[in-house]
PDB file of C-alpha atoms (C1' of nucleotides) in Angstrom:
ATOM      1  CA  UNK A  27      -5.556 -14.718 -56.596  1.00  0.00           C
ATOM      2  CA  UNK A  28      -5.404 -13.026 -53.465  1.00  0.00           C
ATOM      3  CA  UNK A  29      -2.080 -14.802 -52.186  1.00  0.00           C
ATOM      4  CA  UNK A  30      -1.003 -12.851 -55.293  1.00  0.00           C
ATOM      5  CA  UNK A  31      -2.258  -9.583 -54.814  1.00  0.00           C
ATOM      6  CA  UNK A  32      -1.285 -10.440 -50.940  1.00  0.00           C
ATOM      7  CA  UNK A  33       2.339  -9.296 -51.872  1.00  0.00           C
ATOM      8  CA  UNK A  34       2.705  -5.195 -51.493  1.00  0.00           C
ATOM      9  CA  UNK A  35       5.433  -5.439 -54.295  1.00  0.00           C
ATOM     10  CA  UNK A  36       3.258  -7.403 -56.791  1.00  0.00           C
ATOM     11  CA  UNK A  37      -0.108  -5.199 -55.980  1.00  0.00           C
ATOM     12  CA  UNK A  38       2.271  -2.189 -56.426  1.00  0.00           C
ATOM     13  CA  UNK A  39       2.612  -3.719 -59.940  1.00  0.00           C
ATOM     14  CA  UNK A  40      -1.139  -4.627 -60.518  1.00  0.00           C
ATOM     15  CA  UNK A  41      -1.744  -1.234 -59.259  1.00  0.00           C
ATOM     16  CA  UNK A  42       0.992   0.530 -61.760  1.00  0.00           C
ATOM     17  CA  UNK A  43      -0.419  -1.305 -64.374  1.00  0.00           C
ATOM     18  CA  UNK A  44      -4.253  -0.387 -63.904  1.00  0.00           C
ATOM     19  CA  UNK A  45      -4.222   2.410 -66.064  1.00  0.00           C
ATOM     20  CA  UNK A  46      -3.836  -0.173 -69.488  1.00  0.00           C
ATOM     21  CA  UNK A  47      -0.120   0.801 -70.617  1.00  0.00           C
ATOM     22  CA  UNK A  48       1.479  -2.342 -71.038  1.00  0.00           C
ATOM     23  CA  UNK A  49       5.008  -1.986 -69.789  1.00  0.00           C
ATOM     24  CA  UNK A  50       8.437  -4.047 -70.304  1.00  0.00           C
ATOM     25  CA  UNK A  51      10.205  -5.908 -67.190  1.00  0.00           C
ATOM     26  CA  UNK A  52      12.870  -3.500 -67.512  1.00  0.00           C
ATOM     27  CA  UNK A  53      10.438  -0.537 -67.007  1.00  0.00           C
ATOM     28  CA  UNK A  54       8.648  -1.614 -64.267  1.00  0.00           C
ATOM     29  CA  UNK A  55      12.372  -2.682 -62.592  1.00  0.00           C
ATOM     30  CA  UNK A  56      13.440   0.759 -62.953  1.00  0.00           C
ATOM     31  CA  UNK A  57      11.531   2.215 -59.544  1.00  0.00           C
ATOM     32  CA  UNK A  58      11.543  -0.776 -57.869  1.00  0.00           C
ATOM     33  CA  UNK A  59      14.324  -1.027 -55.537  1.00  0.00           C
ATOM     34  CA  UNK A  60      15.068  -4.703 -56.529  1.00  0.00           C
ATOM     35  CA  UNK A  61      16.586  -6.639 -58.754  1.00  0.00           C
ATOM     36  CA  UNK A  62      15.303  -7.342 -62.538  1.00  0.00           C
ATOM     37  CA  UNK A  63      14.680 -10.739 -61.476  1.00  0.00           C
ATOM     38  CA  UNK A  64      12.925 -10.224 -58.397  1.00  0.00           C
ATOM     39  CA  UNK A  65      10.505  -7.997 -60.795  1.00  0.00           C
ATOM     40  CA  UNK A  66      10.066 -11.365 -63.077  1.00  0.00           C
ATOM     41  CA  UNK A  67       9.371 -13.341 -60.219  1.00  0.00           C
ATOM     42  CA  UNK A  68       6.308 -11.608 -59.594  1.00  0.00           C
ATOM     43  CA  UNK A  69       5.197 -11.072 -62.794  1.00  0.00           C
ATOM     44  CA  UNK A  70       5.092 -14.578 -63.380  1.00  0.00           C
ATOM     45  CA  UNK A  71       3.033 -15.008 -59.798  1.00  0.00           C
ATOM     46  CA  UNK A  72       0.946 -12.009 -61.007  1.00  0.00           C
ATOM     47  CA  UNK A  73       0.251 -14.161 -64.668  1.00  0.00           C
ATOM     48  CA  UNK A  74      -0.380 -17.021 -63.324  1.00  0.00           C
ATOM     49  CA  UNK A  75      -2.971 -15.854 -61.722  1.00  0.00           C
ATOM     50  CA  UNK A  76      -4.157 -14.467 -64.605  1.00  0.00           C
ATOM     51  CA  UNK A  77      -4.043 -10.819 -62.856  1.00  0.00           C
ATOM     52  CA  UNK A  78      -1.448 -10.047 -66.125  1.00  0.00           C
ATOM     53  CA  UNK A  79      -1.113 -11.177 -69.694  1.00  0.00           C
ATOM     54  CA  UNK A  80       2.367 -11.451 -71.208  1.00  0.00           C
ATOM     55  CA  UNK A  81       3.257 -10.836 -74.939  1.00  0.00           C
ATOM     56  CA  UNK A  82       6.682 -10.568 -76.237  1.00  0.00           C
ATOM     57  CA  UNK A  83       7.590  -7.800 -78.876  1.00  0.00           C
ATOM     58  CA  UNK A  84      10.773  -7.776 -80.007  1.00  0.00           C
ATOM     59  CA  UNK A  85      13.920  -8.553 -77.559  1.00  0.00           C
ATOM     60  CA  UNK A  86      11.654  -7.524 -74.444  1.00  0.00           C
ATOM     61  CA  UNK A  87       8.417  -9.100 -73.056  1.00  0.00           C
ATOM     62  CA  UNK A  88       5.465  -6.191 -72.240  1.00  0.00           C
ATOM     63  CA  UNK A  89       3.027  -7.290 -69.256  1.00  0.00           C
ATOM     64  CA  UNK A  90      -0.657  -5.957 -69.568  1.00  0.00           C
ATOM     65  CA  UNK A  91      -3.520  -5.513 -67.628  1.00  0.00           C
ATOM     66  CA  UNK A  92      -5.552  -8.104 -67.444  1.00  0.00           C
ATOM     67  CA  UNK A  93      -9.694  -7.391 -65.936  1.00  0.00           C
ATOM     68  CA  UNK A  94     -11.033 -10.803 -65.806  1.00  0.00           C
ATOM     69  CA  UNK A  95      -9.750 -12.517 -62.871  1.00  0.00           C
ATOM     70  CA  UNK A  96     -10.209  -8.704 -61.271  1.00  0.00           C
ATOM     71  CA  UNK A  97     -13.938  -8.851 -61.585  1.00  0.00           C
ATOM     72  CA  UNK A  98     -14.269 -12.606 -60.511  1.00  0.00           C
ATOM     73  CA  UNK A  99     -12.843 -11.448 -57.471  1.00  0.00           C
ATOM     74  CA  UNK A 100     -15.082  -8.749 -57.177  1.00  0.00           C
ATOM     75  CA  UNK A 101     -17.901 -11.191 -57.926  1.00  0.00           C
ATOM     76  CA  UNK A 102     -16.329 -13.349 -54.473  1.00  0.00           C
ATOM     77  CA  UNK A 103     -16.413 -10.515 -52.447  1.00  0.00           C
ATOM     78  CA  UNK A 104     -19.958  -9.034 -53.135  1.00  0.00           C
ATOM     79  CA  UNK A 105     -21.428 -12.763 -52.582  1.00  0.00           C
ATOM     80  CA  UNK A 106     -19.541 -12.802 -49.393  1.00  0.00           C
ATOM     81  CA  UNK A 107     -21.187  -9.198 -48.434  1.00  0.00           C
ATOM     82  CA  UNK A 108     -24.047 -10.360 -49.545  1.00  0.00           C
ATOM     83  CA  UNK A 109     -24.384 -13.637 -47.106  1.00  0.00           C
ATOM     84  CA  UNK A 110     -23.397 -11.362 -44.651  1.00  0.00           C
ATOM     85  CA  UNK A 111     -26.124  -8.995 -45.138  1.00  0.00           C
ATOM     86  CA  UNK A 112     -29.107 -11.746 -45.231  1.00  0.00           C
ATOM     87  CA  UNK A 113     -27.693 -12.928 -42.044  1.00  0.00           C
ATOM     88  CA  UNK A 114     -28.324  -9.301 -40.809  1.00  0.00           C
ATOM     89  CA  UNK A 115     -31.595  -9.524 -42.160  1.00  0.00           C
ATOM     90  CA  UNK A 116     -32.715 -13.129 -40.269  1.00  0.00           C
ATOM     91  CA  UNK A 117     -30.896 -11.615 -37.211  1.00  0.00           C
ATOM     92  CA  UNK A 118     -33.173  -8.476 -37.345  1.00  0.00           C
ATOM     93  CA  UNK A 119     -36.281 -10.343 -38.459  1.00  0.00           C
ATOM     94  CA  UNK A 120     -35.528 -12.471 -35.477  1.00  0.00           C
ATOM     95  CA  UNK A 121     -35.237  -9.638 -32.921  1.00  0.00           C
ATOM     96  CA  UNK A 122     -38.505  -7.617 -34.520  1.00  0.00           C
ATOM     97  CA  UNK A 123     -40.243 -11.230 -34.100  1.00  0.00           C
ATOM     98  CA  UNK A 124     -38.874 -11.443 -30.923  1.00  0.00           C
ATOM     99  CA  UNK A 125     -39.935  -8.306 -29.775  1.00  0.00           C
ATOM    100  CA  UNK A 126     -43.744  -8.334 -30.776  1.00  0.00           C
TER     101      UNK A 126
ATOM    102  CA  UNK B  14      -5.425  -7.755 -46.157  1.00  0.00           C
ATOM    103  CA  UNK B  15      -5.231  -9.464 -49.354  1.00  0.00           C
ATOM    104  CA  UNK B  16      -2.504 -11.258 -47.772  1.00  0.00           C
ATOM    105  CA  UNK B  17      -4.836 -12.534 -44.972  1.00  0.00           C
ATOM    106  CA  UNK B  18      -7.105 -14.012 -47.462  1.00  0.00           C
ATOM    107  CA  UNK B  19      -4.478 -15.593 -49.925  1.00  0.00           C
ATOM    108  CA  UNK B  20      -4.095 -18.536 -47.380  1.00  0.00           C
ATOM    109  CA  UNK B  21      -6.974 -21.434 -48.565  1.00  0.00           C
ATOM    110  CA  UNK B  22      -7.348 -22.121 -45.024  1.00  0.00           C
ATOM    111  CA  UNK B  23      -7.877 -18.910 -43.802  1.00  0.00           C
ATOM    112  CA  UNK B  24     -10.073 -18.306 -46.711  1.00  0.00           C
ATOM    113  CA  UNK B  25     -12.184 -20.952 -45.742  1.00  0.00           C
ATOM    114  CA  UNK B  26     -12.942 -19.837 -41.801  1.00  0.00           C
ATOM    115  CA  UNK B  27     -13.712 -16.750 -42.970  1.00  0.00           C
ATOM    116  CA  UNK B  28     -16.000 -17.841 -45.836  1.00  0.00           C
ATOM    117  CA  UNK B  29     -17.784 -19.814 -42.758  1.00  0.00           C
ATOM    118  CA  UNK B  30     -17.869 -17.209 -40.615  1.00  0.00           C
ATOM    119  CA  UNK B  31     -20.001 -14.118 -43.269  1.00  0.00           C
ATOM    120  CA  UNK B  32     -22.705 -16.311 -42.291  1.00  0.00           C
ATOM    121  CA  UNK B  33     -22.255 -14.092 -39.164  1.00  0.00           C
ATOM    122  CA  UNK B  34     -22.897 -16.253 -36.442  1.00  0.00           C
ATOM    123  CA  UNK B  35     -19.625 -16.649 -34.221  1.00  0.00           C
ATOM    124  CA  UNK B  36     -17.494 -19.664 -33.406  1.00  0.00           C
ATOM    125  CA  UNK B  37     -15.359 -20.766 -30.458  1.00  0.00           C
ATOM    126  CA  UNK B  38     -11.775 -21.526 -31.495  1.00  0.00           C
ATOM    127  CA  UNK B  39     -12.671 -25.293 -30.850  1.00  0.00           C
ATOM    128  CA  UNK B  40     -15.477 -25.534 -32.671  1.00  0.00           C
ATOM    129  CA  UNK B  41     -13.743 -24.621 -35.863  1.00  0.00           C
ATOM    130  CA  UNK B  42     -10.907 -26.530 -35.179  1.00  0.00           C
ATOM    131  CA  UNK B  43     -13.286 -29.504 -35.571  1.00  0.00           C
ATOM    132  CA  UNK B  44     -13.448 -29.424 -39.000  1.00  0.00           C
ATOM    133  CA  UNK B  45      -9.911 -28.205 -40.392  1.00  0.00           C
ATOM    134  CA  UNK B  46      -7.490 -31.176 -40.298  1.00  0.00           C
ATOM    135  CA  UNK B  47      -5.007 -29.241 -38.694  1.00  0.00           C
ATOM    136  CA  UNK B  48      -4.260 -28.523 -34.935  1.00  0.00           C
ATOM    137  CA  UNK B  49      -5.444 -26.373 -32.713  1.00  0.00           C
ATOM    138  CA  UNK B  50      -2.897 -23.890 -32.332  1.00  0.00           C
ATOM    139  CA  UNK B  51      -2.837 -23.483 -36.144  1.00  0.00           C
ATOM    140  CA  UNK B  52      -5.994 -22.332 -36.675  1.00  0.00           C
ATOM    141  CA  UNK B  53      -5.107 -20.172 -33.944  1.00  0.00           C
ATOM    142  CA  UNK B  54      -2.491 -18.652 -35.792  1.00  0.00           C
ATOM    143  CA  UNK B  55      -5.122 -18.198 -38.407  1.00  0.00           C
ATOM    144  CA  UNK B  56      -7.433 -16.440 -36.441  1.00  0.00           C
ATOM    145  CA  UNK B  57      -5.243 -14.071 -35.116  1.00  0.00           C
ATOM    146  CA  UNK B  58      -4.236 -13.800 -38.711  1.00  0.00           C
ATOM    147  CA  UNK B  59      -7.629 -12.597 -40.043  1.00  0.00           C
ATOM    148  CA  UNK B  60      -7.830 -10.605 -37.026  1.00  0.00           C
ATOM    149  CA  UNK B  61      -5.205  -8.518 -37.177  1.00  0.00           C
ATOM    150  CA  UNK B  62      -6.608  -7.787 -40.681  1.00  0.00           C
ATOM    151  CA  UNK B  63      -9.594  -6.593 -39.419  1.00  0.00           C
ATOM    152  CA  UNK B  64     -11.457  -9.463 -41.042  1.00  0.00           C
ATOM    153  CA  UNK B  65     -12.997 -10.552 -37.936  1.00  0.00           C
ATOM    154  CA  UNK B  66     -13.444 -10.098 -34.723  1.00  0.00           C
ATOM    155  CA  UNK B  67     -12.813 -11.261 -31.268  1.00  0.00           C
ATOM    156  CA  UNK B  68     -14.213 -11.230 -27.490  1.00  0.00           C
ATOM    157  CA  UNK B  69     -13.880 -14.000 -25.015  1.00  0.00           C
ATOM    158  CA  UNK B  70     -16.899 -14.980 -23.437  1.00  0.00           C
ATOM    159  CA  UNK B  71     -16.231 -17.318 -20.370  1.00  0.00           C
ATOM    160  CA  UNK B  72     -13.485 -19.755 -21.161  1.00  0.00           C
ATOM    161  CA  UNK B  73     -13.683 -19.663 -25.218  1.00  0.00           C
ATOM    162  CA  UNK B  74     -13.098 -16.775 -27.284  1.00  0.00           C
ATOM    163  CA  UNK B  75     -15.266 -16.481 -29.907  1.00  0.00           C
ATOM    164  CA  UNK B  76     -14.364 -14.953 -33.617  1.00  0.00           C
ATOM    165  CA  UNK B  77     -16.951 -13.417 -35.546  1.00  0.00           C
ATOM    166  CA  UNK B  78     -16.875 -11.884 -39.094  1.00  0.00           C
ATOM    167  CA  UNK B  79     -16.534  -7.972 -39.203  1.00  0.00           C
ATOM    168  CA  UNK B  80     -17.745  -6.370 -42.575  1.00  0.00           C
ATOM    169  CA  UNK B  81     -15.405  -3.303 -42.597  1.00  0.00           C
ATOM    170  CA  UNK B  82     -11.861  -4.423 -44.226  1.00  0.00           C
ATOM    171  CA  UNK B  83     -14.514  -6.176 -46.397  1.00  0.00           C
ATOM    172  CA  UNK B  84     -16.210  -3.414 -47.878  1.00  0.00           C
ATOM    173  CA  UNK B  85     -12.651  -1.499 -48.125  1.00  0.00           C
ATOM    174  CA  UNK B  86     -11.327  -4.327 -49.848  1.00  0.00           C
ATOM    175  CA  UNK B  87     -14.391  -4.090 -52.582  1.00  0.00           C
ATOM    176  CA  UNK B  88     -13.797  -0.144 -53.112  1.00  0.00           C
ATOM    177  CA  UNK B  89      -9.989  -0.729 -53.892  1.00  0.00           C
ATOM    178  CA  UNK B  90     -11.045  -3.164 -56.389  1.00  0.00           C
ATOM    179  CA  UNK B  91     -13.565  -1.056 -57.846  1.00  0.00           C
ATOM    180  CA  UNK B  92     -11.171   1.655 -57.784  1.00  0.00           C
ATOM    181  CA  UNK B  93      -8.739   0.060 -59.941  1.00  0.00           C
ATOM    182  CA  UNK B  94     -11.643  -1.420 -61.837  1.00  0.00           C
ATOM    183  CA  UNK B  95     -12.886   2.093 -62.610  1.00  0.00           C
ATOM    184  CA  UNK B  96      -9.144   3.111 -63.885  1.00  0.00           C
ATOM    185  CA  UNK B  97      -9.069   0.675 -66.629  1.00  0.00           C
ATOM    186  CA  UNK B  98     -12.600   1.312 -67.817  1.00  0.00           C
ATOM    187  CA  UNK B  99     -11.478   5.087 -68.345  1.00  0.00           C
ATOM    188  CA  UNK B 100      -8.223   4.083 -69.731  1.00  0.00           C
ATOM    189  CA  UNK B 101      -9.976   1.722 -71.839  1.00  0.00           C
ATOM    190  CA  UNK B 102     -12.318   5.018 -73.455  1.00  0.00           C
ATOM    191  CA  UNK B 103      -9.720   7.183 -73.586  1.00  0.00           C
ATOM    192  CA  UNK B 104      -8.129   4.650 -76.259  1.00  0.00           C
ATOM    193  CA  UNK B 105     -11.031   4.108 -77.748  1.00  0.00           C
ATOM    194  CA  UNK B 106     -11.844   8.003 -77.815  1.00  0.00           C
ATOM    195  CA  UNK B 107      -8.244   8.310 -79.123  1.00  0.00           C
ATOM    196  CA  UNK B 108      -8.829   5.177 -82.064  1.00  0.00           C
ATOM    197  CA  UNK B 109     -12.025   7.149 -82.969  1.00  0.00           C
ATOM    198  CA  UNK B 110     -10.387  10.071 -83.194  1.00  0.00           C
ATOM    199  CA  UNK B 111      -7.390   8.749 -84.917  1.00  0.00           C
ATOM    200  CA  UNK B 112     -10.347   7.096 -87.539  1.00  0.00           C
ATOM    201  CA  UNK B 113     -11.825  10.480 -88.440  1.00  0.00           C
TER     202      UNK B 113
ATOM    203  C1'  DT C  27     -12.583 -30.767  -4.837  1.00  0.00           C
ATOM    204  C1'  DC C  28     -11.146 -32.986  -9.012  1.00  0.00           C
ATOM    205  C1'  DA C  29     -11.381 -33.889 -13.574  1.00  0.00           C
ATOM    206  C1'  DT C  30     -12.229 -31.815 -17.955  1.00  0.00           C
ATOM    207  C1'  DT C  31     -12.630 -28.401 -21.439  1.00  0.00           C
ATOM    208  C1'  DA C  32     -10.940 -24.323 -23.857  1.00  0.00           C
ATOM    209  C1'  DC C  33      -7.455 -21.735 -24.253  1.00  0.00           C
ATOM    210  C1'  DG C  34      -2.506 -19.081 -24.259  1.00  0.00           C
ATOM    211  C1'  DC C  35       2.523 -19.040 -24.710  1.00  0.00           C
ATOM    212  C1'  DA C  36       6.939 -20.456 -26.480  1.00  0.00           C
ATOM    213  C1'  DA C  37      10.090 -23.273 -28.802  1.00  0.00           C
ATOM    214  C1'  DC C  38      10.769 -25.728 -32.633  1.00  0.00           C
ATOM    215  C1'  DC C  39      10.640 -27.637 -37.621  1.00  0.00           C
ATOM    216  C1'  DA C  40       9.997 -27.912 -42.463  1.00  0.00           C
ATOM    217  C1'  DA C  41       8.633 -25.977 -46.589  1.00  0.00           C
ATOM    218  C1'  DA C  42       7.745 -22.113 -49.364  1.00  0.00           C
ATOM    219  C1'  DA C  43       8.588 -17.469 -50.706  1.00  0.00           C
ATOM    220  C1'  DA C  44      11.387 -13.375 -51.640  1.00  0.00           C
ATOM    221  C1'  DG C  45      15.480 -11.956 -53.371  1.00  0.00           C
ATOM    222  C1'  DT C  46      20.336 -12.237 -55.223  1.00  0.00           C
ATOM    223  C1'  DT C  47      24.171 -13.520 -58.343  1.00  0.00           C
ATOM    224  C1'  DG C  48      26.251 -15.461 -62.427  1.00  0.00           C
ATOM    225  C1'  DC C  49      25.985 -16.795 -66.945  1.00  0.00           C
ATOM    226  C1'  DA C  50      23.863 -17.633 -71.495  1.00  0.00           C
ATOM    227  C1'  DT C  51      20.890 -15.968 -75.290  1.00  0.00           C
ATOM    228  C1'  DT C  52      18.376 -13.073 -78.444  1.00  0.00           C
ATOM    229  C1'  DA C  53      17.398  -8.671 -80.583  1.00  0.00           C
ATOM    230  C1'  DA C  54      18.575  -3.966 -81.688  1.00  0.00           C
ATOM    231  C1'  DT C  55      22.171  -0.405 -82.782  1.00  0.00           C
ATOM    232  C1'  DT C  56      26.116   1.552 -84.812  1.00  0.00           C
TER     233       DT C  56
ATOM    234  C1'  DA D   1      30.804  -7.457 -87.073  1.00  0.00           C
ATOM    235  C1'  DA D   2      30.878  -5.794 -82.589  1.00  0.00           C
ATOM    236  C1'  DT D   3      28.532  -3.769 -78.890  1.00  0.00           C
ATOM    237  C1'  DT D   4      24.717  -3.046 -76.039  1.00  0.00           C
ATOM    238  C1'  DA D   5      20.108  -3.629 -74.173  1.00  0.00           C
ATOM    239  C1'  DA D   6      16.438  -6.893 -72.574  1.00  0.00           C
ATOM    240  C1'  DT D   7      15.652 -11.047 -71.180  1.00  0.00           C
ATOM    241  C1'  DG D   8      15.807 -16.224 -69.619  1.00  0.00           C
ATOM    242  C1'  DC D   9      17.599 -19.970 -66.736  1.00  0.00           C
ATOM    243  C1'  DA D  10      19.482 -22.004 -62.670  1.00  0.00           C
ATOM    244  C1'  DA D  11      21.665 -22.257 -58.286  1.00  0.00           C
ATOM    245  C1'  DC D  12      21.865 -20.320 -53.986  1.00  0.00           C
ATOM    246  C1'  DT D  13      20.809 -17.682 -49.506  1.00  0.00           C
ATOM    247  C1'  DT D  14      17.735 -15.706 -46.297  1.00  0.00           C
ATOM    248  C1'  DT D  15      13.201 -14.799 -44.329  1.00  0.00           C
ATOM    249  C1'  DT D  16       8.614 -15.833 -43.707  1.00  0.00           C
ATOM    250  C1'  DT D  17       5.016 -18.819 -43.105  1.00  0.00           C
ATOM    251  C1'  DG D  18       2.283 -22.788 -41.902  1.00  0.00           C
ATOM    252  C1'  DG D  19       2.209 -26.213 -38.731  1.00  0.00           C
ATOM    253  C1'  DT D  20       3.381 -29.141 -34.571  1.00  0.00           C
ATOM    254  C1'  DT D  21       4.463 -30.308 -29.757  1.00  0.00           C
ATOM    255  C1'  DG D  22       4.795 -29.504 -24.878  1.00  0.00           C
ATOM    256  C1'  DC D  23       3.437 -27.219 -21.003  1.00  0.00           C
ATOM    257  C1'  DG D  24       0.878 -24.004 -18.068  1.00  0.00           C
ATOM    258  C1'  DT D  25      -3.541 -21.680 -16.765  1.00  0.00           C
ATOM    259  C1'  DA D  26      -8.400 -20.204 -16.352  1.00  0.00           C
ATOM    260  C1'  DA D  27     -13.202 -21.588 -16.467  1.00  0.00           C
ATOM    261  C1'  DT D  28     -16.937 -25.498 -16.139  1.00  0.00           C
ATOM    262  C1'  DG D  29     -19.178 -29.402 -14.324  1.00  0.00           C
ATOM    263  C1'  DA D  30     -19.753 -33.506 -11.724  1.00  0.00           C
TER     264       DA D  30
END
DNA sequence: TCATTACGCAACCAAAAAGTTGCATTAATT
DNA sequence: AATTAATGCAACTTTTTGGTTGCGTAATGA
């Protein structure tokens, strides 16, 4: 999940596509200074990690938004903060103890 | 940033390290099945992120996590978070609307 | 002092990732 | 029916990345 935001051409994409619009390969090639394919590429990478969803309509396939994965990452990163702040705690309850 | 944490195995050291005590570059080599060197590479990796930090105390060099990227990493996220939750009642604003 | 421990630097290698090109296919348009 | 627009598939090239090995150096300890 982060290996696939890790890319500044795929978060670009995740980013572009925060607002809920779903949007066609083509459209997102358009003002990306690659080729269609390259666009593809990491919209697979951004599905698969389930960053996207993917539902064809017609001759062209529109990528969406997709939250969950989003706030399980969010979930990672405020445990991590959150280990890291008791360990402030013990450090400072150690010091205080120390102190006395 | 993302980028820095997409690798498992840098994932990992730093996942040890929010317990916020720091580590020689030996001492977590111990444990990774990999050489030296590579979790050097690592290291500098997450440093250079400003994940975590370094200063070399005698003849080992000790890495310790740093909360800062961390915290700006959790605001982007809730940033983009926040986008699709007002996207997400402007269409439903806009279905209501469309319903009356 | 001499061995050992902890590290840095640089070259090297293999595998994965990023991107391109060419061609085939399906759907929409006229 | 013929053309065009939107995509898929596959092969290929080029960088990047993850990892190793070899060697040199600074700090520790006996």
């Amino acid at each position: 999940m982060f290996a696939a935001l890790g890319d500044p051409t795929r978060l670009a994409i995740f980013d572009r596509l925060a607002d809920g619009k779903p949007r066609s390969i083509s459209t997102l090639s358009d003002d990306a200074d690659m080729t269609r394919q390259a666009v593809t590429k990491h919209l697979r990478v951004l599905e698969s990690a389930g960053l996207v969803q993917n539902h064809r309509v017609g001759r062209e396939s529109q990528y969406a938004f997709c939250p969950d994965q989003l706030a399980q990452a969010r979930a990672y990163l405020d445990q991590v903060a959150g280990r890291w702040e008791s360990a402030l705690m013990r450090l400072k309850t150690f010091v205080e103890d120390d102190d006395s």
